[in-house]
Amino acid sequence: MFDQMRPSPADETVSTGSAAAVTGGGRRRILIGTDTYPPDVNGAGYFTQRLATGLFDRGNEVHVITVSDTGKPYRHVVDGVTVHRLKSVSARVYPNQRIVLPGATVAAVDRIFDRVRPDVTHMQSHFVVGRACLRVSKRRRLPVMATNHFMPEPLLHHVPVPQKVRDWAATRAWNDAARVFSRADYVSTPTPLAARHFADRGFNGDIDAISCGIDLSRFRPREGEAASVRAHFGLPDRKTVVFVGRLDQEKRIDQLIRAVPALRRRQDAQLVIAGVGPYRERLKTLAADLGVSAYVHLLGFVSDEDLPLVYHTGDVFAIASVAELQSIVTLEAMASGLPVVGADAVALPHLIKNGRNGYLFDPGDVEGLGARLEAILASPRDLESMGAESRKMADEHEHGRSLERFEAVYDRLCGVRR
């Protein structure tokens, strides 16, 4: 979808996708403020996109204020959602990301509010765009909902300073997030564990857990043999561990690769990794150094259309990340009927129940990770029963339910304002 985007002058609107801009017929006029949005590749950006398009599909008028992917400000419409992109620059610490500078952002956001006249604001971050939307909303006495996707520790991995300095910076960052979010009228986060994580790090207000949700009609268990799906991606037909996500340091994909040699001694297995990111070459080099290049397949970018098929190549899904507030890819794998092996950290224990739909392993324990993968792959019974349990658990996160809950919050906040 997003390869169709083209920048346009700030006073023009270009329509792409399935529908043109809504001009006032929606039940609610919702403005979403976010510092990341596709084509950015990350969970918060993808969630915000699904939220925006899902709300539009339910009859709402939806506007998104976010960072320009080209550097220049412009406005366009994608799948019915009007996206207002603010002037941006490259983030030096995270070169694949663009950011807006505080200078003229509030004035630019204020002009968009003048044009849109929203009923409610839903901020997805406490960075520059989120803060500007919060500030303008408070000035106009508009209700504000805020959803936290933030964890500073993964971002600080990219900063070349001693660990003590990173810890100090993480504490300051959490305190700053808590201060900004405390000004919102309603705060949510994707899981109860994520809410507790935020509370333990300084937020003392009420936090509601509302799942990001997934499209259960799109991500479904595989029908038919895996061999044909694997052939679609040019993969050998053997037992397969699959991972989907950004190829970056905080995802700890290297641990999945390090588990392959021992796993190969017990099973004719392979690892399939779908995604893009700055660590791709390092991961290829690691696989070569370990002598498992033939059994580690980096698919690179996978189209939105083919994404459900990636899960169908797998027998089990594995994730070693310790920085997940919910993990949409884990939910997608569960909805696709896969057992899951994941690190026992942050939100993953909320999705993975030992012995039911997979296993948790101690973060960093590559041997333990490999042993749990081997145990599932060696048992056809576990593959079937745990996969079925994963799908059953994923049913609780159906996207429509999440959208209903968000709309209920919007209505409550607008009712209080009136």
Short mmCIF file of C-alpha atoms in Angstrom, two decimals:
data_model
loop_
_atom_site.label_atom_id
_atom_site.label_comp_id
_atom_site.label_asym_id
_atom_site.label_seq_id
_atom_site.Cartn_x
_atom_site.Cartn_y
_atom_site.Cartn_z
CA MET A 1 0.00 0.00 0.00
CA PHE A 2 2.59 2.55 1.08
CA ASP A 3 4.77 2.18 -2.00
CA GLN A 4 2.00 4.16 -3.72
CA MET A 5 2.59 7.27 -1.59
CA ARG A 6 3.88 10.40 -3.25
CA PRO A 7 4.53 13.74 -1.52
CA SER A 8 2.29 16.64 -2.40
CA PRO A 9 2.26 20.31 -1.46
CA ALA A 10 0.98 20.91 2.05
CA ASP A 11 -2.20 22.61 0.81
CA GLU A 12 -3.19 19.72 -1.47
CA THR A 13 -4.65 16.30 -0.78
CA VAL A 14 -3.78 13.16 -2.72
CA SER A 15 -6.02 10.12 -2.36
CA THR A 16 -4.63 6.59 -2.41
CA GLY A 17 -6.15 3.32 -1.31
CA SER A 18 -9.81 2.45 -1.25
CA ALA A 19 -11.54 5.72 -0.40
CA ALA A 20 -11.25 9.49 -0.49
CA ALA A 21 -11.27 11.81 2.50
CA VAL A 22 -14.30 11.95 4.71
CA THR A 23 -15.68 15.46 4.94
CA GLY A 24 -17.87 15.35 7.98
CA GLY A 25 -20.18 12.35 7.65
CA GLY A 26 -18.50 10.16 10.27
CA ARG A 27 -20.03 9.44 13.68
CA ARG A 28 -16.94 10.77 15.40
CA ARG A 29 -14.13 13.04 14.22
CA ILE A 30 -10.98 11.51 15.67
CA LEU A 31 -7.48 12.96 15.46
CA ILE A 32 -4.58 10.59 16.14
CA GLY A 33 -1.16 12.04 16.96
CA THR A 34 1.86 9.79 16.51
CA ASP A 35 5.61 10.10 16.01
CA THR A 36 5.75 6.94 13.90
CA TYR A 37 3.51 5.67 11.11
CA PRO A 38 4.06 3.50 8.02
CA PRO A 39 6.20 3.35 6.00
CA ASP A 40 8.08 3.25 9.35
CA VAL A 41 8.67 -0.38 10.27
CA ASN A 42 7.74 -0.92 13.91
CA GLY A 43 4.89 -2.23 16.01
CA ALA A 44 3.61 1.14 17.24
CA GLY A 45 3.40 2.51 13.70
CA TYR A 46 1.57 -0.54 12.37
CA PHE A 47 -0.83 -0.52 15.31
CA THR A 48 -1.65 3.14 14.71
CA GLN A 49 -2.32 2.44 11.04
CA ARG A 50 -4.64 -0.47 11.89
CA LEU A 51 -6.40 1.65 14.50
CA ALA A 52 -6.91 4.54 12.06
CA THR A 53 -8.18 2.43 9.15
CA GLY A 54 -10.30 0.27 11.45
CA LEU A 55 -11.98 3.34 12.94
CA PHE A 56 -12.63 4.71 9.45
CA ASP A 57 -14.17 1.40 8.35
CA ARG A 58 -16.56 1.70 11.29
CA GLY A 59 -17.87 5.05 10.02
CA ASN A 60 -15.63 7.53 11.78
CA GLU A 61 -13.79 10.46 10.24
CA VAL A 62 -10.14 9.87 11.06
CA HIS A 63 -7.11 12.14 10.77
CA VAL A 64 -3.52 11.27 11.65
CA ILE A 65 -0.78 13.81 12.40
CA THR A 66 2.65 12.28 12.02
CA VAL A 67 6.19 12.67 10.72
CA SER A 68 6.88 13.18 7.03
CA ASP A 69 8.60 10.20 5.42
CA THR A 70 10.20 12.49 2.83
CA GLY A 71 11.19 15.45 5.01
CA LYS A 72 8.68 17.82 3.40
CA PRO A 73 5.22 18.50 4.86
CA TYR A 74 2.27 17.18 2.87
CA ARG A 75 -1.19 15.72 3.26
CA HIS A 76 -2.65 12.62 1.63
CA VAL A 77 -5.42 10.07 2.09
CA VAL A 78 -4.80 6.34 2.46
CA ASP A 79 -7.71 3.91 2.85
CA GLY A 80 -10.00 6.75 3.89
CA VAL A 81 -7.66 8.12 6.58
CA THR A 82 -6.34 11.66 6.07
CA VAL A 83 -2.66 11.70 7.00
CA HIS A 84 -1.07 15.07 7.78
CA ARG A 85 2.73 14.78 7.60
CA LEU A 86 4.94 17.33 9.34
CA LYS A 87 8.35 18.57 8.22
CA SER A 88 11.01 16.14 9.47
CA VAL A 89 14.73 15.41 9.65
CA SER A 90 16.69 12.18 9.95
CA ALA A 91 17.28 10.87 13.48
CA ARG A 92 21.05 10.53 13.85
CA VAL A 93 20.98 7.92 16.60
CA TYR A 94 18.43 5.86 14.69
CA PRO A 95 19.18 6.63 11.03
CA ASN A 96 16.21 4.70 9.60
CA GLN A 97 13.81 6.90 11.58
CA ARG A 98 12.71 10.48 10.91
CA ILE A 99 11.71 12.96 13.58
CA VAL A 100 10.17 16.41 13.80
CA LEU A 101 11.87 19.22 15.69
CA PRO A 102 10.00 21.07 18.46
CA GLY A 103 10.42 24.55 16.93
CA ALA A 104 7.39 25.13 14.70
CA THR A 105 5.59 21.84 15.39
CA VAL A 106 2.99 23.22 17.79
CA ALA A 107 2.03 25.97 15.32
CA ALA A 108 1.75 23.42 12.49
CA VAL A 109 -0.38 21.12 14.64
CA ASP A 110 -2.54 24.09 15.69
CA ARG A 111 -3.30 24.85 12.04
CA ILE A 112 -4.31 21.25 11.41
CA PHE A 113 -6.64 21.36 14.43
CA ASP A 114 -8.20 24.53 12.98
CA ARG A 115 -8.93 22.66 9.77
CA VAL A 116 -10.03 19.33 11.25
CA ARG A 117 -11.89 20.44 14.40
CA PRO A 118 -11.72 17.02 16.07
CA ASP A 119 -14.05 15.72 18.75
CA VAL A 120 -11.29 13.80 20.51
CA THR A 121 -7.52 13.38 20.32
CA HIS A 122 -5.78 10.00 20.66
CA MET A 123 -2.02 10.40 21.13
CA GLN A 124 0.22 7.39 20.53
CA SER A 125 3.46 8.78 21.90
CA HIS A 126 4.81 11.41 24.26
CA PHE A 127 7.47 12.64 21.85
CA VAL A 128 7.30 15.82 19.79
CA VAL A 129 4.14 15.12 17.78
CA GLY A 130 2.32 13.58 20.73
CA ARG A 131 3.22 16.46 23.02
CA ALA A 132 2.17 19.03 20.46
CA CYS A 133 -1.21 17.34 20.01
CA LEU A 134 -1.64 17.16 23.78
CA ARG A 135 -0.72 20.82 24.23
CA VAL A 136 -3.07 22.03 21.49
CA SER A 137 -5.89 19.80 22.73
CA LYS A 138 -5.60 21.09 26.29
CA ARG A 139 -5.58 24.67 25.07
CA ARG A 140 -8.80 23.96 23.16
CA ARG A 141 -10.29 21.91 26.02
CA LEU A 142 -10.55 18.81 23.88
CA PRO A 143 -10.56 15.35 25.53
CA VAL A 144 -7.33 13.37 25.12
CA MET A 145 -6.78 9.63 25.21
CA ALA A 146 -3.18 8.38 25.27
CA THR A 147 -1.84 4.91 24.50
CA ASN A 148 1.67 4.03 25.63
CA HIS A 149 3.87 1.90 23.33
CA PHE A 150 7.10 3.31 24.80
CA MET A 151 10.08 1.45 26.25
CA PRO A 152 13.32 3.47 26.35
CA GLU A 153 15.72 0.58 26.96
CA PRO A 154 15.69 -0.74 23.34
CA LEU A 155 16.30 2.75 21.95
CA LEU A 156 19.24 3.30 24.29
CA HIS A 157 20.98 0.18 22.93
CA HIS A 158 22.02 2.37 19.99
CA VAL A 159 23.73 4.98 22.17
CA PRO A 160 27.49 4.30 22.66
CA VAL A 161 27.70 5.07 26.38
CA PRO A 162 28.34 2.95 29.53
CA GLN A 163 25.46 0.86 30.87
CA LYS A 164 25.16 3.02 34.01
CA VAL A 165 24.53 6.02 31.81
CA ARG A 166 21.90 4.06 29.85
CA ASP A 167 20.16 3.08 33.10
CA TRP A 168 20.15 6.69 34.27
CA ALA A 169 18.78 7.84 30.91
CA ALA A 170 16.10 5.13 30.96
CA THR A 171 14.90 6.28 34.39
CA ARG A 172 14.75 9.89 33.22
CA ALA A 173 12.88 8.81 30.07
CA TRP A 174 10.30 6.83 32.04
CA ASN A 175 9.76 9.79 34.38
CA ASP A 176 9.30 12.10 31.42
CA ALA A 177 6.78 9.73 29.83
CA ALA A 178 4.86 9.48 33.10
CA ARG A 179 4.73 13.26 33.42
CA VAL A 180 3.38 13.75 29.89
CA PHE A 181 0.87 10.90 30.01
CA SER A 182 -0.46 12.12 33.35
CA ARG A 183 -1.93 15.12 31.51
CA ALA A 184 -4.14 12.92 29.32
CA ASP A 185 -7.74 12.27 30.33
CA TYR A 186 -7.47 8.51 29.77
CA VAL A 187 -4.40 6.27 29.45
CA SER A 188 -4.20 2.79 27.97
CA THR A 189 -1.50 0.29 27.12
CA PRO A 190 -1.77 -3.03 25.26
CA THR A 191 -1.60 -5.54 28.15
CA PRO A 192 -1.99 -5.71 31.94
CA LEU A 193 1.71 -6.55 32.23
CA ALA A 194 2.60 -3.47 30.18
CA ALA A 195 0.39 -1.38 32.46
CA ARG A 196 2.18 -2.77 35.51
CA HIS A 197 5.53 -2.13 33.83
CA PHE A 198 4.62 1.55 33.33
CA ALA A 199 3.31 1.87 36.88
CA ASP A 200 6.49 0.35 38.31
CA ARG A 201 8.48 2.98 36.45
CA GLY A 202 6.77 6.07 37.74
CA PHE A 203 3.26 6.43 36.29
CA ASN A 204 0.83 6.75 39.20
CA GLY A 205 -2.43 7.32 37.34
CA ASP A 206 -5.07 4.86 36.16
CA ILE A 207 -4.07 2.69 33.19
CA ASP A 208 -6.46 0.55 31.19
CA ALA A 209 -5.26 -2.49 29.24
CA ILE A 210 -6.71 -2.54 25.71
CA SER A 211 -5.25 -5.05 23.29
CA CYS A 212 -3.89 -3.74 20.00
CA GLY A 213 -5.99 -6.45 18.37
CA ILE A 214 -5.49 -8.46 15.19
CA ASP A 215 -7.59 -9.38 12.18
CA LEU A 216 -8.56 -12.99 12.85
CA SER A 217 -10.08 -13.35 9.39
CA ARG A 218 -6.71 -12.55 7.84
CA PHE A 219 -4.45 -14.58 10.10
CA ARG A 220 -5.80 -18.12 10.21
CA PRO A 221 -4.37 -21.62 10.62
CA ARG A 222 -2.85 -23.13 7.51
CA GLU A 223 -5.06 -25.25 5.31
CA GLY A 224 -3.30 -27.95 3.34
CA GLU A 225 0.36 -28.92 3.29
CA ALA A 226 3.19 -26.62 4.32
CA ALA A 227 5.32 -27.75 1.38
CA SER A 228 3.42 -25.63 -1.15
CA VAL A 229 3.62 -22.52 1.03
CA ARG A 230 7.33 -23.03 1.59
CA ALA A 231 7.81 -23.46 -2.15
CA HIS A 232 6.10 -20.09 -2.65
CA PHE A 233 9.03 -18.48 -0.82
CA GLY A 234 11.64 -20.80 -2.34
CA LEU A 235 12.19 -22.64 0.95
CA PRO A 236 13.10 -26.31 1.44
CA ASP A 237 10.35 -28.51 2.86
CA ARG A 238 11.56 -29.29 6.37
CA LYS A 239 10.48 -28.50 9.92
CA THR A 240 10.51 -24.75 10.28
CA VAL A 241 10.94 -22.22 13.07
CA VAL A 242 9.67 -18.82 11.95
CA PHE A 243 10.17 -15.25 13.17
CA VAL A 244 8.65 -12.04 11.80
CA GLY A 245 9.83 -8.59 12.80
CA ARG A 246 12.29 -5.75 12.44
CA LEU A 247 15.89 -6.90 12.14
CA ASP A 248 17.31 -4.85 14.98
CA GLN A 249 19.42 -5.36 18.06
CA GLU A 250 16.60 -5.27 20.62
CA LYS A 251 14.80 -8.15 18.89
CA ARG A 252 17.72 -10.47 19.80
CA ILE A 253 17.33 -12.48 16.60
CA ASP A 254 20.95 -13.57 16.96
CA GLN A 255 19.81 -15.88 19.76
CA LEU A 256 17.44 -17.66 17.37
CA ILE A 257 20.32 -18.22 14.95
CA ARG A 258 22.64 -19.39 17.75
CA ALA A 259 20.06 -22.04 18.69
CA VAL A 260 20.09 -23.54 15.18
CA PRO A 261 23.31 -25.64 15.34
CA ALA A 262 22.18 -27.64 18.40
CA LEU A 263 18.65 -27.90 17.03
CA ARG A 264 20.03 -29.24 13.74
CA ARG A 265 21.79 -32.05 15.60
CA ARG A 266 18.40 -33.36 16.73
CA GLN A 267 16.01 -32.25 13.97
CA ASP A 268 16.08 -31.60 10.26
CA ALA A 269 14.98 -28.04 10.95
CA GLN A 270 15.45 -24.54 9.53
CA LEU A 271 14.90 -20.96 10.67
CA VAL A 272 12.90 -18.54 8.52
CA ILE A 273 13.16 -14.81 9.30
CA ALA A 274 10.92 -12.24 7.61
CA GLY A 275 11.60 -8.53 7.97
CA VAL A 276 14.01 -5.70 7.23
CA GLY A 277 16.34 -3.68 9.39
CA PRO A 278 19.92 -2.57 10.04
CA TYR A 279 21.05 -5.93 11.49
CA ARG A 280 20.42 -8.00 8.36
CA GLU A 281 24.07 -8.26 7.32
CA ARG A 282 25.20 -9.05 10.86
CA LEU A 283 22.69 -11.87 11.05
CA LYS A 284 23.85 -13.28 7.70
CA THR A 285 27.45 -13.14 8.90
CA LEU A 286 26.55 -14.86 12.17
CA ALA A 287 24.79 -17.70 10.34
CA ALA A 288 27.85 -18.15 8.13
CA ASP A 289 30.23 -18.14 11.10
CA LEU A 290 28.12 -20.83 12.78
CA GLY A 291 28.02 -22.91 9.60
CA VAL A 292 24.21 -22.81 9.31
CA SER A 293 23.70 -20.41 6.39
CA ALA A 294 21.87 -23.16 4.45
CA TYR A 295 19.35 -23.44 7.28
CA VAL A 296 18.78 -19.75 8.07
CA HIS A 297 16.62 -18.02 5.47
CA LEU A 298 16.29 -14.22 5.54
CA LEU A 299 13.24 -13.41 3.43
CA GLY A 300 13.66 -9.63 3.68
CA PHE A 301 10.63 -7.47 3.02
CA VAL A 302 7.39 -9.41 2.66
CA SER A 303 4.34 -7.74 1.13
CA ASP A 304 1.24 -7.22 3.21
CA GLU A 305 -0.54 -9.70 0.98
CA ASP A 306 2.04 -12.44 1.60
CA LEU A 307 2.52 -11.82 5.31
CA PRO A 308 -0.07 -14.41 6.49
CA LEU A 309 1.66 -16.99 4.29
CA VAL A 310 4.97 -16.46 6.12
CA TYR A 311 3.41 -17.87 9.28
CA HIS A 312 2.11 -20.81 7.24
CA THR A 313 5.69 -21.79 6.39
CA GLY A 314 6.33 -22.48 10.07
CA ASP A 315 5.68 -25.26 12.55
CA VAL A 316 6.54 -23.09 15.54
CA PHE A 317 7.09 -19.35 16.11
CA ALA A 318 10.06 -18.13 18.18
CA ILE A 319 10.80 -14.71 19.66
CA ALA A 320 13.73 -13.81 21.92
CA SER A 321 12.95 -10.10 22.39
CA VAL A 322 12.70 -8.65 25.89
CA ALA A 323 11.17 -5.35 24.74
CA GLU A 324 7.58 -6.30 23.83
CA LEU A 325 4.63 -4.45 25.36
CA GLN A 326 2.32 -6.81 23.49
CA SER A 327 3.98 -8.26 20.37
CA ILE A 328 1.59 -8.16 17.45
CA VAL A 329 3.70 -10.67 15.51
CA THR A 330 3.32 -13.19 18.33
CA LEU A 331 -0.44 -12.68 18.23
CA GLU A 332 -0.44 -13.10 14.46
CA ALA A 333 1.50 -16.35 14.83
CA MET A 334 -0.96 -17.58 17.45
CA ALA A 335 -3.91 -16.67 15.25
CA SER A 336 -2.18 -18.64 12.49
CA GLY A 337 -2.27 -21.72 14.70
CA LEU A 338 1.41 -21.89 15.69
CA PRO A 339 2.88 -22.92 19.04
CA VAL A 340 5.12 -20.18 20.42
CA VAL A 341 8.48 -20.21 22.20
CA GLY A 342 9.36 -16.83 23.67
CA ALA A 343 11.51 -15.02 26.23
CA ASP A 344 10.01 -14.79 29.70
CA ALA A 345 9.95 -10.98 29.73
CA VAL A 346 7.50 -8.04 29.78
CA ALA A 347 4.35 -8.94 27.81
CA LEU A 348 5.27 -12.32 26.30
CA PRO A 349 4.19 -14.28 29.42
CA HIS A 350 0.77 -12.70 28.87
CA LEU A 351 0.56 -14.53 25.52
CA ILE A 352 2.56 -17.72 26.14
CA LYS A 353 1.39 -20.23 28.73
CA ASN A 354 3.90 -22.96 29.48
CA GLY A 355 2.70 -26.32 28.26
CA ARG A 356 -0.52 -24.92 26.80
CA ASN A 357 0.36 -23.00 23.64
CA GLY A 358 4.16 -23.17 23.88
CA TYR A 359 7.00 -22.48 26.26
CA LEU A 360 8.83 -19.56 27.85
CA PHE A 361 12.60 -19.56 28.26
CA ASP A 362 14.90 -17.46 30.41
CA PRO A 363 16.04 -14.39 28.44
CA GLY A 364 19.45 -14.99 26.92
CA ASP A 365 19.37 -18.76 27.52
CA VAL A 366 20.09 -19.99 23.99
CA GLU A 367 20.39 -23.60 25.12
CA GLY A 368 16.99 -23.39 26.82
CA LEU A 369 15.48 -21.79 23.73
CA GLY A 370 16.79 -24.60 21.53
CA ALA A 371 15.59 -27.30 23.93
CA ARG A 372 12.06 -25.94 23.95
CA LEU A 373 11.97 -25.65 20.16
CA GLU A 374 13.23 -29.22 19.85
CA ALA A 375 10.64 -30.51 22.33
CA ILE A 376 7.76 -29.06 20.30
CA LEU A 377 9.12 -30.05 16.90
CA ALA A 378 9.68 -33.62 18.10
CA SER A 379 6.06 -34.05 19.18
CA PRO A 380 3.33 -34.06 16.49
CA ARG A 381 0.80 -34.12 19.31
CA ASP A 382 2.20 -30.93 20.87
CA LEU A 383 2.38 -29.23 17.48
CA GLU A 384 -1.32 -29.86 16.97
CA SER A 385 -2.64 -29.24 20.49
CA MET A 386 -0.48 -26.19 21.23
CA GLY A 387 -1.28 -24.70 17.84
CA ALA A 388 -5.00 -25.09 18.49
CA GLU A 389 -4.61 -23.51 21.92
CA SER A 390 -2.73 -20.57 20.40
CA ARG A 391 -5.60 -19.89 18.01
CA LYS A 392 -8.11 -20.13 20.85
CA MET A 393 -6.13 -17.65 22.95
CA ALA A 394 -5.76 -15.27 19.99
CA ASP A 395 -9.55 -15.11 19.66
CA GLU A 396 -9.60 -12.89 22.74
CA HIS A 397 -7.68 -10.22 20.79
CA GLU A 398 -10.01 -9.80 17.82
CA HIS A 399 -9.49 -6.33 16.31
CA GLY A 400 -13.18 -5.40 16.29
CA ARG A 401 -13.39 -5.80 20.06
CA SER A 402 -10.44 -3.47 20.54
CA LEU A 403 -11.99 -0.86 18.25
CA GLU A 404 -15.26 -1.04 20.18
CA ARG A 405 -13.41 -0.40 23.41
CA PHE A 406 -11.55 2.59 21.96
CA GLU A 407 -14.80 4.05 20.63
CA ALA A 408 -16.43 3.58 24.03
CA VAL A 409 -13.60 5.57 25.62
CA TYR A 410 -13.94 8.34 23.02
CA ASP A 411 -17.68 8.58 23.65
CA ARG A 412 -17.19 8.65 27.41
CA LEU A 413 -14.61 11.42 27.16
CA CYS A 414 -16.72 13.48 24.76
CA GLY A 415 -19.74 12.99 27.01
CA VAL A 416 -17.79 14.26 30.03
CA ARG A 417 -16.63 17.27 28.01
CA ARG A 418 -20.18 18.13 26.95
#
